[in-house]
mmCIF file with all atom_site columns, C-alpha atoms in Angstrom:
data_model
loop_
_atom_site.group_PDB
_atom_site.id
_atom_site.type_symbol
_atom_site.label_atom_id
_atom_site.label_alt_id
_atom_site.label_comp_id
_atom_site.label_asym_id
_atom_site.label_entity_id
_atom_site.label_seq_id
_atom_site.pdbx_PDB_ins_code
_atom_site.Cartn_x
_atom_site.Cartn_y
_atom_site.Cartn_z
_atom_site.occupancy
_atom_site.B_iso_or_equiv
_atom_site.pdbx_formal_charge
_atom_site.auth_seq_id
_atom_site.auth_comp_id
_atom_site.auth_asym_id
_atom_site.auth_atom_id
_atom_site.pdbx_PDB_model_num
ATOM 1   C CA . UNK G 1 1   ? -36.267 -16.199 19.400  1.00 70.00 ? 1471 UNK G CA 1
ATOM 2   C CA . UNK G 1 2   ? -37.024 -12.679 18.111  1.00 71.00 ? 1472 UNK G CA 1
ATOM 3   C CA . UNK G 1 3   ? -34.953 -11.167 20.842  1.00 78.00 ? 1473 UNK G CA 1
ATOM 4   C CA . UNK G 1 4   ? -31.943 -13.158 19.816  1.00 78.00 ? 1474 UNK G CA 1
ATOM 5   C CA . UNK G 1 5   ? -32.067 -12.215 16.149  1.00 78.00 ? 1475 UNK G CA 1
ATOM 6   C CA . UNK G 1 6   ? -32.365 -8.345  17.442  1.00 78.00 ? 1476 UNK G CA 1
ATOM 7   C CA . UNK G 1 7   ? -29.122 -8.751  19.596  1.00 83.00 ? 1477 UNK G CA 1
ATOM 8   C CA . UNK G 1 8   ? -27.474 -10.419 16.674  1.00 81.00 ? 1478 UNK G CA 1
ATOM 9   C CA . UNK G 1 9   ? -28.563 -7.638  14.265  1.00 83.00 ? 1479 UNK G CA 1
ATOM 10  C CA . UNK G 1 10  ? -27.294 -5.248  16.707  1.00 87.00 ? 1480 UNK G CA 1
ATOM 11  C CA . UNK G 1 11  ? -24.278 -6.998  17.111  1.00 86.00 ? 1481 UNK G CA 1
ATOM 12  C CA . UNK G 1 12  ? -23.535 -6.796  13.217  1.00 89.00 ? 1482 UNK G CA 1
ATOM 13  C CA . UNK G 1 13  ? -24.532 -3.135  13.029  1.00 91.00 ? 1483 UNK G CA 1
ATOM 14  C CA . UNK G 1 14  ? -21.951 -2.358  15.695  1.00 91.00 ? 1484 UNK G CA 1
ATOM 15  C CA . UNK G 1 15  ? -19.178 -4.642  13.640  1.00 90.00 ? 1485 UNK G CA 1
ATOM 16  C CA . UNK G 1 16  ? -20.261 -2.774  10.536  1.00 89.00 ? 1486 UNK G CA 1
ATOM 17  C CA . UNK G 1 17  ? -19.842 0.732   12.200  1.00 91.00 ? 1487 UNK G CA 1
ATOM 18  C CA . UNK G 1 18  ? -16.166 -0.375  13.687  1.00 91.00 ? 1488 UNK G CA 1
ATOM 19  C CA . UNK G 1 19  ? -15.424 -1.635  10.000  1.00 89.00 ? 1489 UNK G CA 1
ATOM 20  C CA . UNK G 1 20  ? -16.440 1.684   8.529   1.00 93.00 ? 1490 UNK G CA 1
ATOM 21  C CA . UNK G 1 21  ? -14.693 3.818   11.004  1.00 91.00 ? 1491 UNK G CA 1
ATOM 22  C CA . UNK G 1 22  ? -11.470 1.831   10.714  1.00 92.00 ? 1492 UNK G CA 1
ATOM 23  C CA . UNK G 1 23  ? -11.745 1.937   6.760   1.00 91.00 ? 1493 UNK G CA 1
ATOM 24  C CA . UNK G 1 24  ? -11.821 5.782   7.008   1.00 92.00 ? 1494 UNK G CA 1
ATOM 25  C CA . UNK G 1 25  ? -9.258  6.356   9.446   1.00 95.00 ? 1495 UNK G CA 1
ATOM 26  C CA . UNK G 1 26  ? -6.746  3.479   8.656   1.00 96.00 ? 1496 UNK G CA 1
ATOM 27  C CA . UNK G 1 27  ? -7.758  2.497   5.124   1.00 95.00 ? 1497 UNK G CA 1
ATOM 28  C CA . UNK G 1 28  ? -4.635  0.518   4.088   1.00 96.00 ? 1498 UNK G CA 1
ATOM 29  C CA . UNK G 1 29  ? -4.344  -1.156  7.718   1.00 96.00 ? 1499 UNK G CA 1
ATOM 30  C CA . UNK G 1 30  ? -7.855  -2.285  7.436   1.00 96.00 ? 1500 UNK G CA 1
ATOM 31  C CA . UNK G 1 31  ? -7.459  -3.508  3.911   1.00 96.00 ? 1501 UNK G CA 1
ATOM 32  C CA . UNK G 1 32  ? -4.575  -5.627  5.038   1.00 97.00 ? 1502 UNK G CA 1
ATOM 33  C CA . UNK G 1 33  ? -6.442  -7.008  7.876   1.00 96.00 ? 1503 UNK G CA 1
ATOM 34  C CA . UNK G 1 34  ? -9.603  -7.826  5.863   1.00 96.00 ? 1504 UNK G CA 1
ATOM 35  C CA . UNK G 1 35  ? -7.760  -9.434  2.871   1.00 95.00 ? 1505 UNK G CA 1
ATOM 36  C CA . UNK G 1 36  ? -5.710  -11.578 5.524   1.00 97.00 ? 1506 UNK G CA 1
ATOM 37  C CA . UNK G 1 37  ? -8.826  -12.774 7.349   1.00 96.00 ? 1507 UNK G CA 1
ATOM 38  C CA . UNK G 1 38  ? -10.968 -13.341 4.001   1.00 95.00 ? 1508 UNK G CA 1
ATOM 39  C CA . UNK G 1 39  ? -7.831  -15.301 2.694   1.00 95.00 ? 1509 UNK G CA 1
ATOM 40  C CA . UNK G 1 40  ? -7.579  -17.228 5.946   1.00 96.00 ? 1510 UNK G CA 1
ATOM 41  C CA . UNK G 1 41  ? -11.148 -18.335 5.977   1.00 96.00 ? 1511 UNK G CA 1
ATOM 42  C CA . UNK G 1 42  ? -11.311 -18.681 2.210   1.00 95.00 ? 1512 UNK G CA 1
ATOM 43  C CA . UNK G 1 43  ? -8.292  -21.155 2.106   1.00 94.00 ? 1513 UNK G CA 1
ATOM 44  C CA . UNK G 1 44  ? -9.618  -23.164 5.281   1.00 95.00 ? 1514 UNK G CA 1
ATOM 45  C CA . UNK G 1 45  ? -12.810 -23.632 3.511   1.00 95.00 ? 1515 UNK G CA 1
ATOM 46  C CA . UNK G 1 46  ? -10.960 -24.586 0.088   1.00 93.00 ? 1516 UNK G CA 1
ATOM 47  C CA . UNK G 1 47  ? -9.013  -27.135 1.960   1.00 93.00 ? 1517 UNK G CA 1
ATOM 48  C CA . UNK G 1 48  ? -12.165 -28.803 3.707   1.00 92.00 ? 1518 UNK G CA 1
ATOM 49  C CA . UNK G 1 49  ? -13.983 -28.490 0.115   1.00 93.00 ? 1519 UNK G CA 1
ATOM 50  C CA . UNK G 1 50  ? -11.249 -30.346 -1.321  1.00 91.00 ? 1520 UNK G CA 1
ATOM 51  C CA . UNK G 1 51  ? -11.500 -33.143 0.939   1.00 87.00 ? 1521 UNK G CA 1
ATOM 52  C CA . UNK G 1 52  ? -7.822  -32.548 2.492   1.00 84.00 ? 1522 UNK G CA 1
ATOM 53  C CA . UNK G 1 53  ? -7.368  -34.961 5.351   1.00 87.00 ? 1523 UNK G CA 1
ATOM 54  C CA . UNK G 1 54  ? -5.716  -32.662 7.569   1.00 93.00 ? 1524 UNK G CA 1
ATOM 55  C CA . UNK G 1 55  ? -6.039  -28.731 7.680   1.00 94.00 ? 1525 UNK G CA 1
ATOM 56  C CA . UNK G 1 56  ? -2.394  -27.220 6.487   1.00 92.00 ? 1526 UNK G CA 1
ATOM 57  C CA . UNK G 1 57  ? -1.730  -24.119 8.661   1.00 93.00 ? 1527 UNK G CA 1
ATOM 58  C CA . UNK G 1 58  ? 1.327   -23.156 6.790   1.00 91.00 ? 1528 UNK G CA 1
ATOM 59  C CA . UNK G 1 59  ? -0.520  -23.351 3.450   1.00 91.00 ? 1529 UNK G CA 1
ATOM 60  C CA . UNK G 1 60  ? -3.028  -21.249 4.999   1.00 95.00 ? 1530 UNK G CA 1
ATOM 61  C CA . UNK G 1 61  ? -0.995  -18.440 6.561   1.00 95.00 ? 1531 UNK G CA 1
ATOM 62  C CA . UNK G 1 62  ? 1.413   -18.217 3.623   1.00 94.00 ? 1532 UNK G CA 1
ATOM 63  C CA . UNK G 1 63  ? -1.989  -17.512 1.523   1.00 94.00 ? 1533 UNK G CA 1
ATOM 64  C CA . UNK G 1 64  ? -3.503  -15.278 3.991   1.00 97.00 ? 1534 UNK G CA 1
ATOM 65  C CA . UNK G 1 65  ? -0.089  -13.269 4.425   1.00 96.00 ? 1535 UNK G CA 1
ATOM 66  C CA . UNK G 1 66  ? 0.125   -12.790 0.602   1.00 96.00 ? 1536 UNK G CA 1
ATOM 67  C CA . UNK G 1 67  ? -3.401  -11.511 0.491   1.00 96.00 ? 1537 UNK G CA 1
ATOM 68  C CA . UNK G 1 68  ? -2.918  -9.388  3.575   1.00 97.00 ? 1538 UNK G CA 1
ATOM 69  C CA . UNK G 1 69  ? 0.046   -7.713  1.962   1.00 96.00 ? 1539 UNK G CA 1
ATOM 70  C CA . UNK G 1 70  ? -1.375  -7.326  -1.412  1.00 96.00 ? 1540 UNK G CA 1
ATOM 71  C CA . UNK G 1 71  ? -4.635  -5.972  -0.401  1.00 95.00 ? 1541 UNK G CA 1
ATOM 72  C CA . UNK G 1 72  ? -3.528  -2.217  0.277   1.00 97.00 ? 1542 UNK G CA 1
ATOM 73  C CA . UNK G 1 73  ? -2.041  -2.154  -3.239  1.00 94.00 ? 1543 UNK G CA 1
ATOM 74  C CA . UNK G 1 74  ? -5.514  -3.420  -4.497  1.00 92.00 ? 1544 UNK G CA 1
ATOM 75  C CA . UNK G 1 75  ? -7.078  -0.653  -2.589  1.00 94.00 ? 1545 UNK G CA 1
ATOM 76  C CA . UNK G 1 76  ? -4.763  1.961   -3.948  1.00 95.00 ? 1546 UNK G CA 1
ATOM 77  C CA . UNK G 1 77  ? -5.320  0.611   -7.447  1.00 92.00 ? 1547 UNK G CA 1
ATOM 78  C CA . UNK G 1 78  ? -9.090  0.826   -7.173  1.00 90.00 ? 1548 UNK G CA 1
ATOM 79  C CA . UNK G 1 79  ? -8.906  4.405   -5.741  1.00 93.00 ? 1549 UNK G CA 1
ATOM 80  C CA . UNK G 1 80  ? -6.954  5.301   -8.784  1.00 93.00 ? 1550 UNK G CA 1
ATOM 81  C CA . UNK G 1 81  ? -9.392  3.673   -11.254 1.00 91.00 ? 1551 UNK G CA 1
ATOM 82  C CA . UNK G 1 82  ? -12.258 5.568   -9.515  1.00 91.00 ? 1552 UNK G CA 1
ATOM 83  C CA . UNK G 1 83  ? -10.217 8.716   -9.688  1.00 93.00 ? 1553 UNK G CA 1
ATOM 84  C CA . UNK G 1 84  ? -9.720  8.280   -13.606 1.00 91.00 ? 1554 UNK G CA 1
ATOM 85  C CA . UNK G 1 85  ? -13.066 7.029   -14.434 1.00 89.00 ? 1555 UNK G CA 1
ATOM 86  C CA . UNK G 1 86  ? -15.422 8.106   -11.721 1.00 91.00 ? 1556 UNK G CA 1
ATOM 87  C CA . UNK G 1 87  ? -19.071 6.820   -11.491 1.00 88.00 ? 1557 UNK G CA 1
ATOM 88  C CA . UNK G 1 88  ? -20.729 3.402   -11.902 1.00 86.00 ? 1558 UNK G CA 1
ATOM 89  C CA . UNK G 1 89  ? -22.501 3.987   -15.070 1.00 91.00 ? 1559 UNK G CA 1
ATOM 90  C CA . UNK G 1 90  ? -22.115 0.859   -17.560 1.00 90.00 ? 1560 UNK G CA 1
ATOM 91  C CA . UNK G 1 91  ? -19.934 2.923   -20.195 1.00 90.00 ? 1561 UNK G CA 1
ATOM 92  C CA . UNK G 1 92  ? -17.730 4.009   -17.212 1.00 90.00 ? 1562 UNK G CA 1
ATOM 93  C CA . UNK G 1 93  ? -17.817 0.645   -15.326 1.00 87.00 ? 1563 UNK G CA 1
ATOM 94  C CA . UNK G 1 94  ? -16.975 -1.788  -18.165 1.00 86.00 ? 1564 UNK G CA 1
ATOM 95  C CA . UNK G 1 95  ? -13.600 -0.403  -19.190 1.00 88.00 ? 1565 UNK G CA 1
ATOM 96  C CA . UNK G 1 96  ? -12.439 0.034   -15.418 1.00 87.00 ? 1566 UNK G CA 1
ATOM 97  C CA . UNK G 1 97  ? -13.509 -3.690  -15.009 1.00 84.00 ? 1567 UNK G CA 1
ATOM 98  C CA . UNK G 1 98  ? -11.549 -4.581  -18.063 1.00 85.00 ? 1568 UNK G CA 1
ATOM 99  C CA . UNK G 1 99  ? -8.469  -2.497  -17.206 1.00 86.00 ? 1569 UNK G CA 1
ATOM 100 C CA . UNK G 1 100 ? -8.259  -3.777  -13.665 1.00 84.00 ? 1570 UNK G CA 1
ATOM 101 C CA . UNK G 1 101 ? -8.709  -7.630  -14.796 1.00 83.00 ? 1571 UNK G CA 1
ATOM 102 C CA . UNK G 1 102 ? -5.776  -6.984  -17.323 1.00 82.00 ? 1572 UNK G CA 1
ATOM 103 C CA . UNK G 1 103 ? -3.491  -5.290  -14.993 1.00 83.00 ? 1573 UNK G CA 1
ATOM 104 C CA . UNK G 1 104 ? -4.091  -7.075  -11.616 1.00 83.00 ? 1574 UNK G CA 1
ATOM 105 C CA . UNK G 1 105 ? -4.636  -10.499 -12.786 1.00 79.00 ? 1575 UNK G CA 1
ATOM 106 C CA . UNK G 1 106 ? -1.524  -10.218 -14.922 1.00 78.00 ? 1576 UNK G CA 1
ATOM 107 C CA . UNK G 1 107 ? 0.595   -9.011  -11.974 1.00 84.00 ? 1577 UNK G CA 1
ATOM 108 C CA . UNK G 1 108 ? -1.303  -10.834 -9.060  1.00 86.00 ? 1578 UNK G CA 1
ATOM 109 C CA . UNK G 1 109 ? -1.058  -14.538 -10.425 1.00 83.00 ? 1579 UNK G CA 1
ATOM 110 C CA . UNK G 1 110 ? 2.784   -14.765 -10.909 1.00 86.00 ? 1580 UNK G CA 1
ATOM 111 C CA . UNK G 1 111 ? 3.196   -12.993 -7.725  1.00 89.00 ? 1581 UNK G CA 1
ATOM 112 C CA . UNK G 1 112 ? 1.097   -15.258 -5.623  1.00 89.00 ? 1582 UNK G CA 1
ATOM 113 C CA . UNK G 1 113 ? 2.889   -18.359 -7.348  1.00 85.00 ? 1583 UNK G CA 1
ATOM 114 C CA . UNK G 1 114 ? 6.169   -16.936 -6.541  1.00 88.00 ? 1584 UNK G CA 1
ATOM 115 C CA . UNK G 1 115 ? 5.277   -15.996 -3.110  1.00 92.00 ? 1585 UNK G CA 1
ATOM 116 C CA . UNK G 1 116 ? 4.027   -19.338 -2.152  1.00 87.00 ? 1586 UNK G CA 1
ATOM 117 C CA . UNK G 1 117 ? 7.246   -20.946 -3.537  1.00 85.00 ? 1587 UNK G CA 1
ATOM 118 C CA . UNK G 1 118 ? 9.534   -18.835 -1.741  1.00 87.00 ? 1588 UNK G CA 1
ATOM 119 C CA . UNK G 1 119 ? 7.712   -19.114 1.431   1.00 88.00 ? 1589 UNK G CA 1
ATOM 120 C CA . UNK G 1 120 ? 7.905   -22.734 1.251   1.00 81.00 ? 1590 UNK G CA 1
ATOM 121 C CA . UNK G 1 121 ? 11.827  -22.531 0.906   1.00 82.00 ? 1591 UNK G CA 1
ATOM 122 C CA . UNK G 1 122 ? 11.920  -19.724 3.484   1.00 85.00 ? 1592 UNK G CA 1
ATOM 123 C CA . UNK G 1 123 ? 10.103  -22.023 6.015   1.00 81.00 ? 1593 UNK G CA 1
ATOM 124 C CA . UNK G 1 124 ? 12.823  -24.808 5.455   1.00 78.00 ? 1594 UNK G CA 1
ATOM 125 C CA . UNK G 1 125 ? 10.383  -27.369 3.604   1.00 74.00 ? 1595 UNK G CA 1
ATOM 126 C CA . UNK G 1 126 ? 12.108  -27.107 0.333   1.00 75.00 ? 1596 UNK G CA 1
ATOM 127 C CA . UNK G 1 127 ? 15.724  -25.915 -0.743  1.00 80.00 ? 1597 UNK G CA 1
ATOM 128 C CA . UNK G 1 128 ? 16.133  -22.924 -2.711  1.00 83.00 ? 1598 UNK G CA 1
ATOM 129 C CA . UNK G 1 129 ? 17.423  -24.648 -5.850  1.00 84.00 ? 1599 UNK G CA 1
ATOM 130 C CA . UNK G 1 130 ? 14.216  -26.890 -5.853  1.00 83.00 ? 1600 UNK G CA 1
ATOM 131 C CA . UNK G 1 131 ? 11.934  -24.028 -5.391  1.00 84.00 ? 1601 UNK G CA 1
ATOM 132 C CA . UNK G 1 132 ? 13.641  -22.054 -8.230  1.00 84.00 ? 1602 UNK G CA 1
ATOM 133 C CA . UNK G 1 133 ? 13.037  -24.930 -10.726 1.00 87.00 ? 1603 UNK G CA 1
ATOM 134 C CA . UNK G 1 134 ? 9.708   -25.584 -9.448  1.00 85.00 ? 1604 UNK G CA 1
ATOM 135 C CA . UNK G 1 135 ? 8.615   -22.020 -9.731  1.00 85.00 ? 1605 UNK G CA 1
ATOM 136 C CA . UNK G 1 136 ? 9.872   -21.523 -13.276 1.00 87.00 ? 1606 UNK G CA 1
ATOM 137 C CA . UNK G 1 137 ? 7.972   -24.783 -14.469 1.00 87.00 ? 1607 UNK G CA 1
ATOM 138 C CA . UNK G 1 138 ? 4.981   -23.687 -12.596 1.00 84.00 ? 1608 UNK G CA 1
ATOM 139 C CA . UNK G 1 139 ? 4.827   -20.086 -14.278 1.00 84.00 ? 1609 UNK G CA 1
ATOM 140 C CA . UNK G 1 140 ? 5.503   -21.693 -17.710 1.00 84.00 ? 1610 UNK G CA 1
ATOM 141 C CA . UNK G 1 141 ? 3.037   -24.603 -17.278 1.00 85.00 ? 1611 UNK G CA 1
ATOM 142 C CA . UNK G 1 142 ? 0.105   -23.073 -15.168 1.00 81.00 ? 1612 UNK G CA 1
ATOM 143 C CA . UNK G 1 143 ? 0.133   -19.123 -15.670 1.00 79.00 ? 1613 UNK G CA 1
ATOM 144 C CA . UNK G 1 144 ? -1.679  -19.186 -19.204 1.00 80.00 ? 1614 UNK G CA 1
ATOM 145 C CA . UNK G 1 145 ? -4.574  -21.280 -17.655 1.00 80.00 ? 1615 UNK G CA 1
ATOM 146 C CA . UNK G 1 146 ? -4.405  -19.606 -14.394 1.00 77.00 ? 1616 UNK G CA 1
ATOM 147 C CA . UNK G 1 147 ? -4.700  -16.106 -16.149 1.00 75.00 ? 1617 UNK G CA 1
ATOM 148 C CA . UNK G 1 148 ? -7.600  -17.379 -18.437 1.00 76.00 ? 1618 UNK G CA 1
ATOM 149 C CA . UNK G 1 149 ? -9.434  -19.070 -15.662 1.00 77.00 ? 1619 UNK G CA 1
ATOM 150 C CA . UNK G 1 150 ? -9.081  -15.695 -13.473 1.00 74.00 ? 1620 UNK G CA 1
ATOM 151 C CA . UNK G 1 151 ? -10.310 -13.688 -16.451 1.00 71.00 ? 1621 UNK G CA 1
ATOM 152 C CA . UNK G 1 152 ? -13.431 -15.892 -16.803 1.00 71.00 ? 1622 UNK G CA 1
ATOM 153 C CA . UNK G 1 153 ? -14.040 -16.221 -13.065 1.00 66.00 ? 1623 UNK G CA 1
ATOM 154 C CA . UNK G 1 154 ? -13.483 -12.535 -11.886 1.00 63.00 ? 1624 UNK G CA 1
ATOM 155 C CA . UNK G 1 155 ? -15.012 -10.604 -15.093 1.00 61.00 ? 1625 UNK G CA 1
ATOM 156 C CA . UNK G 1 156 ? -18.493 -11.741 -14.240 1.00 58.00 ? 1626 UNK G CA 1
ATOM 157 C CA . UNK G 1 157 ? -18.160 -11.111 -10.566 1.00 53.00 ? 1627 UNK G CA 1
#
């Protein structure tokens, strides 16, 4: 009904107002919470889409925790980029996007792989020696392709 749509719209507008207020008063905390929630939902959808038989809550929490911790750093990075190259004109935006991709992709991908493997050992599902060996192998084997895939995906986004 039209009345229900109006109520839903009012609710979304209130949520947006709360989010904007939190973003201005507590930007790093808001970035962390937003990053955690977005990754938790995204990983749940990815697990479901990949046809996983059962939801893996440990994988979901580890991924979401990493994103929650990394999001404030990204927030500060993008603030720095906006200070160094203010504006959204194409001649300003393209170098800013390229620099961000080179720096954030280069740092984020190995940190994420390392985080996931260390968290697995910390949770007791793998021993430290196995994690070290697997992490080293993963970084050598997967990082170049992961870096390239990230660049191809995120640059157009």
